[in-house]
Amino acid sequence: MGNVTVKNVDRIKQTLWEKSYIPEILRGLSVTTSHFFRNLNPNKEKRTIFTREYPEVITEYPERYRGLHRLMLRDDGQVRCVACMCCSTICPADCIHIEAGEHDDPTIEKYPTVFVIDELRCIVCGLCVEACPCDAIRMDSGRHIPPSLERDEAFFDRDLLMELGGLSEAKQGGQR
Amino acid sequence: MAEILLSVVKIAVIVFGFVMLVASLMTLLGDRKQSAKIQNRIGPNQARFFGFSLAGIPHFLADGIKMILKENVTPAQSNKFLHTIAPGLVFVPALVGWAVVPFMDHYCTGTVQTLPQMNYTEVCVGGEWKNYFSIMHFNSGLLFAFAIAAVSVYGAAIAGWASNSKFSLLGGLRSSAQMISYEVSMGLSLAGVLMIYGTLNLNEMVRMQGNMFGDWLPMWGVVVQPLAFFLFFLAGLAETKRAPFDLPEDESVIVAGYITEYSSMKFAMMQLSEYAATVFIAALIAVIFLGGWQVPYVYADGIRFLDNHWVPFGEDAWYWISIFLRIGAMVFKILFLVWLQFMMRWTLPRFRYDQVMTLGWKILLPLSIANLFVTALVLAIL
Amino acid sequence: MPKVTINGTEIEVEKGTTLLRAAAQAGYEVPHFCYHPALSIPANCRMCLVEVEGNWKLQPACYSEVTDGMVVNTKSDRVVKAQKAVLEFILVNHPVDCPICDQAGECKLQDYYMAYDAQESRLRTEKQSKVKVFPIGPEVLYDGERCILCTRCVRFCEEITGTNELTIVQRGDSAEIRTFPGRELDNDYSVCTADICPVGALTSRDFRFKCRVWLLSSTDSVCTGCSRGCNIHLEHFRNEIQRYRPRYNPQVNDYWMCDAGRLTYKEAHEDRLLRPMNNGVQLNWHAVGEATADKLRRVLKDDGAATMAFVVSPQASCEDLFLAREFATKVLGTTNFYLGGKADGDSDDFLIEADKNPNREGLSQVFGGLDDLKTAVQLLQDLEEGTLSSLYMMESHLPFDSGERTRFIDALDQLDLFILQAQHRSDLAAKAHLALPTCSHAETSGTFVNSQGIHQRFDQAFAPHGQSLPHWQIFTRLSKALDAPLEYTFVHQVQKEMFPAPEEEDDAAQPAE
């Protein structure tokens, strides 16, 4: 706290011409007017309109878009998840519910009997993907969370999450 | 009888055919489509006729239907009578003022002659002037227009008071304070113009603006009184309560000001009268400063530039062509000024209230008085 | 008293102390797997190697005793190198399947890897595959791949239980823990092997996959399985007990507890009575206070206090029993006490006691001996003879066999009033005119006195389930409704009254396991 120094900053003096704001107003008007006329251009490609006409024109999400979760599969089509609870532990919204069960194959040993994500609660932070030690959960399905009329419809269970395809190049499969 | 019929037709054409159309279309095209273009958006295009969005015009109809069908809510504890008539008090003055706006010079039953030696004054030879193109030929038209425009502040103030809401009351107070402040400099800025033209009759004023300086420069108001034009335009913006002077309906501070408690068609009337006032101010500016229906060098008996004189299509045909040219010019000027006002709205942020008052009383008023004195001095010297 | 210098800290320790204990006293942690304070020292994991000045070789800290003037370094470069080497060696065949391993989060190998190794594997060959999910006993599963062969479990079965089920079979990297032929790990303390297992090789079947340990919250509590009162860590998640884990107390249970006791937590969640019931109708506490007070007043007026039986339970804590005595004598005016509680069960000479009630000793202290209390058999007899008109009962346990129990339930029909304070829904609660829900020992705090006469506090882990309340709070509520209020709001007020000068709890420093 001993090193605090005071720096005096002078107010910028404005000339009368500047104080009248006329040059600035004209500059502003020139900007808005140029936009206006540019967007009236009959050649629609020359217009600079950024609106996406959503329902008619579906946006292609980029490959790394974080959207709906999906569960990855092993070679034999079983779920890759081992119910380690890392995702549900780290989830800041507490939206992942997992119940673990004993797998028939002792080399796999543990698998999720119940795996439900409450997509309404999900804040799409992607921490679950980071936490997953088996690359079993991803958010690359390339879809956003669909609207629903009932709360229950936003509970995505294991089988539904396994069916979702992915945008990314990541391969399904793997032994363990 | 014929005169009454003529007046009715004129009222119908001007008020409903022009003002209402422009004002209500502006709610859509001006406020939504224009802002959309400025902000790189598309704007409303989802209401359609047979699959065509028609530049968003169906939205205007949909909006109207919506407004009519909505529930008309009158707040409890409000003054029902005043609350109900307030929209009318705002709406009517915005339309009544149009009575004196000339869309075209009077019609000459004889032949029109332009006298270059008398500063390009047009005279009617072998006939008389007939007023077909403004509703009323009124010698003190400008005063009438001002008087009527000033009445609309009562509507806003009453609406604010009758709503029994603090926001409305604040909005009404702001509106009346602001309108009175700007009314003063508005009137004073015009005093110089009156001195030069020497008339209050708006049509006479427009005729005077057909005069030329040195055969080539039209004596438009904006030429002879540039400062007054600037002041009047600014005060006009403030008078119509449009951005950047829309303090009375400062939605981030007082919800919607004096129209907070209005719904349904009452709300629509409030809005519409605001747009009608915008068009009216545009018309006044056009008439007083931009030569009204005048088209430079175009006269009823031909085109005159310097010493040249052409009469395309023959004398009679040209007279009619010039009439349509001049009406078109008037409409174009109004629309241009409306467009400009909207451009200002989407360019400038809203002023703070003290800034508005400072601007009105400390800058515009002294400037307009100075303008008045300088004009008087110049005229006295000449 | 030999003096020893550990990492520059000079410390005087008792003769015969090992280096590991001395380092712990000096405040230095020496990592170890095979060493357990309650077991013999094999020094086979080599994790605890430390440098002793003057010795060319690194010494196992768990085994070497201190001598006077010893200068020890637990953090030298050689020690660090040795620790890394040992961990790398252990991890050669370890599957590193932490995501599916129940031990993850309380695993010594995990902790030590993070603290002392933290380098990438250099192994490029296939790992040895061994037996997975091997049912080594009814309560315990064995995973050979995770096992680091520290032999804690083998020594436990040799030295603590003396049952000798386990041994190591095979050699080298094929070595595994197995039971002797024809046996399985089925002694009464088998789950303790899962506790002491430093890795996830032995895991409890009951706790398997139930909850990740890092999600658990732990509360110090006491097992209610028998009158031994083993100290436990009551570990819970989302208002539910997930498991019991023994808590070190050299006077009571040392590091151990029995398998049956571990499973008693289920009682706290199964079939709970969650709302006050009035003849089968759910009520809230306010209404129930009124109704109970009403009925009690009428019965006391009609029949008098003498025909009222008051059954106290050694299942309840001292505080509950103290309030029960106050309530019965001062509010109801009866001294007609009967003794309830569970019937006796199996016992052994180690921890398991025949008396399956945690607080019989405490009850006798509160009531000044058990002689004034009539037995449950007497209660049945009195009921059948019709000398009792009303019954007030704490907890639904009675030391009856099934025949006596049916007779008892039949005899309840002739009562004018039967009030039951119970944790569970049962045939008794169905018979009760008023059934008031009480909470388990996890949901309140209090004191048990175990069979050795040791006062043991237990803490509240989470809020009572449903609308249940501790016994003592029910008594204070009812006393208020009966206009003879017992003025207690907090449990420590009760404790202050019961134990005028609370003895200082000696916090025995818990040595490293």
JSON list of C-alpha atoms in Angstrom, two decimals, chain A residues 22 25 28-29 32-33 35-37 39-40 47-51 53 56, chain B residues 34 36-38 40-42 45-46 48 230 339-340 343-344 346-348:
[
{"chain": "A", "resi": 22, "resn": "ILE", "atom": "CA", "xyz": [-22.60, 18.02, -34.89]},
{"chain": "A", "resi": 25, "resn": "ILE", "atom": "CA", "xyz": [-23.87, 13.13, -35.04]},
{"chain": "A", "resi": 28, "resn": "GLY", "atom": "CA", "xyz": [-23.08, 8.42, -36.57]},
{"chain": "A", "resi": 29, "resn": "LEU", "atom": "CA", "xyz": [-25.64, 9.17, -39.21]},
{"chain": "A", "resi": 32, "resn": "THR", "atom": "CA", "xyz": [-26.30, 4.06, -39.83]},
{"chain": "A", "resi": 33, "resn": "THR", "atom": "CA", "xyz": [-27.13, 5.34, -43.26]},
{"chain": "A", "resi": 35, "resn": "HIS", "atom": "CA", "xyz": [-25.75, 0.22, -43.14]},
{"chain": "A", "resi": 36, "resn": "PHE", "atom": "CA", "xyz": [-29.27, 1.09, -44.18]},
{"chain": "A", "resi": 37, "resn": "PHE", "atom": "CA", "xyz": [-28.47, 1.43, -47.84]},
{"chain": "A", "resi": 39, "resn": "ASN", "atom": "CA", "xyz": [-28.86, -3.69, -46.60]},
{"chain": "A", "resi": 40, "resn": "LEU", "atom": "CA", "xyz": [-31.29, -2.39, -49.19]},
{"chain": "A", "resi": 47, "resn": "ARG", "atom": "CA", "xyz": [-26.15, -7.31, -47.78]},
{"chain": "A", "resi": 48, "resn": "THR", "atom": "CA", "xyz": [-24.60, -7.82, -44.38]},
{"chain": "A", "resi": 49, "resn": "ILE", "atom": "CA", "xyz": [-27.48, -9.43, -42.57]},
{"chain": "A", "resi": 50, "resn": "PHE", "atom": "CA", "xyz": [-26.57, -11.82, -39.83]},
{"chain": "A", "resi": 51, "resn": "THR", "atom": "CA", "xyz": [-30.02, -13.02, -38.88]},
{"chain": "A", "resi": 53, "resn": "GLU", "atom": "CA", "xyz": [-33.98, -17.70, -40.13]},
{"chain": "A", "resi": 56, "resn": "GLU", "atom": "CA", "xyz": [-36.45, -22.70, -42.02]},
{"chain": "B", "resi": 34, "resn": "GLN", "atom": "CA", "xyz": [-35.57, 0.48, -41.07]},
{"chain": "B", "resi": 36, "resn": "ALA", "atom": "CA", "xyz": [-33.51, -3.85, -38.84]},
{"chain": "B", "resi": 37, "resn": "LYS", "atom": "CA", "xyz": [-31.61, -2.72, -41.91]},
{"chain": "B", "resi": 38, "resn": "ILE", "atom": "CA", "xyz": [-29.48, -0.39, -39.85]},
{"chain": "B", "resi": 40, "resn": "ASN", "atom": "CA", "xyz": [-27.98, -5.81, -39.99]},
{"chain": "B", "resi": 41, "resn": "ARG", "atom": "CA", "xyz": [-31.13, -7.73, -39.21]},
{"chain": "B", "resi": 42, "resn": "ILE", "atom": "CA", "xyz": [-34.01, -8.86, -41.37]},
{"chain": "B", "resi": 45, "resn": "ASN", "atom": "CA", "xyz": [-41.10, -11.21, -42.11]},
{"chain": "B", "resi": 46, "resn": "GLN", "atom": "CA", "xyz": [-43.12, -14.05, -40.65]},
{"chain": "B", "resi": 48, "resn": "ARG", "atom": "CA", "xyz": [-47.32, -13.55, -44.91]},
{"chain": "B", "resi": 230, "resn": "PHE", "atom": "CA", "xyz": [-31.31, 23.38, -37.67]},
{"chain": "B", "resi": 339, "resn": "TRP", "atom": "CA", "xyz": [-36.80, 8.94, -42.80]},
{"chain": "B", "resi": 340, "resn": "LEU", "atom": "CA", "xyz": [-34.21, 11.36, -41.45]},
{"chain": "B", "resi": 343, "resn": "MET", "atom": "CA", "xyz": [-32.38, 7.75, -38.80]},
{"chain": "B", "resi": 344, "resn": "MET", "atom": "CA", "xyz": [-31.66, 10.06, -35.89]},
{"chain": "B", "resi": 346, "resn": "TRP", "atom": "CA", "xyz": [-31.56, 4.77, -34.49]},
{"chain": "B", "resi": 347, "resn": "THR", "atom": "CA", "xyz": [-28.30, 6.71, -34.44]},
{"chain": "B", "resi": 348, "resn": "LEU", "atom": "CA", "xyz": [-28.34, 8.64, -31.21]}
]
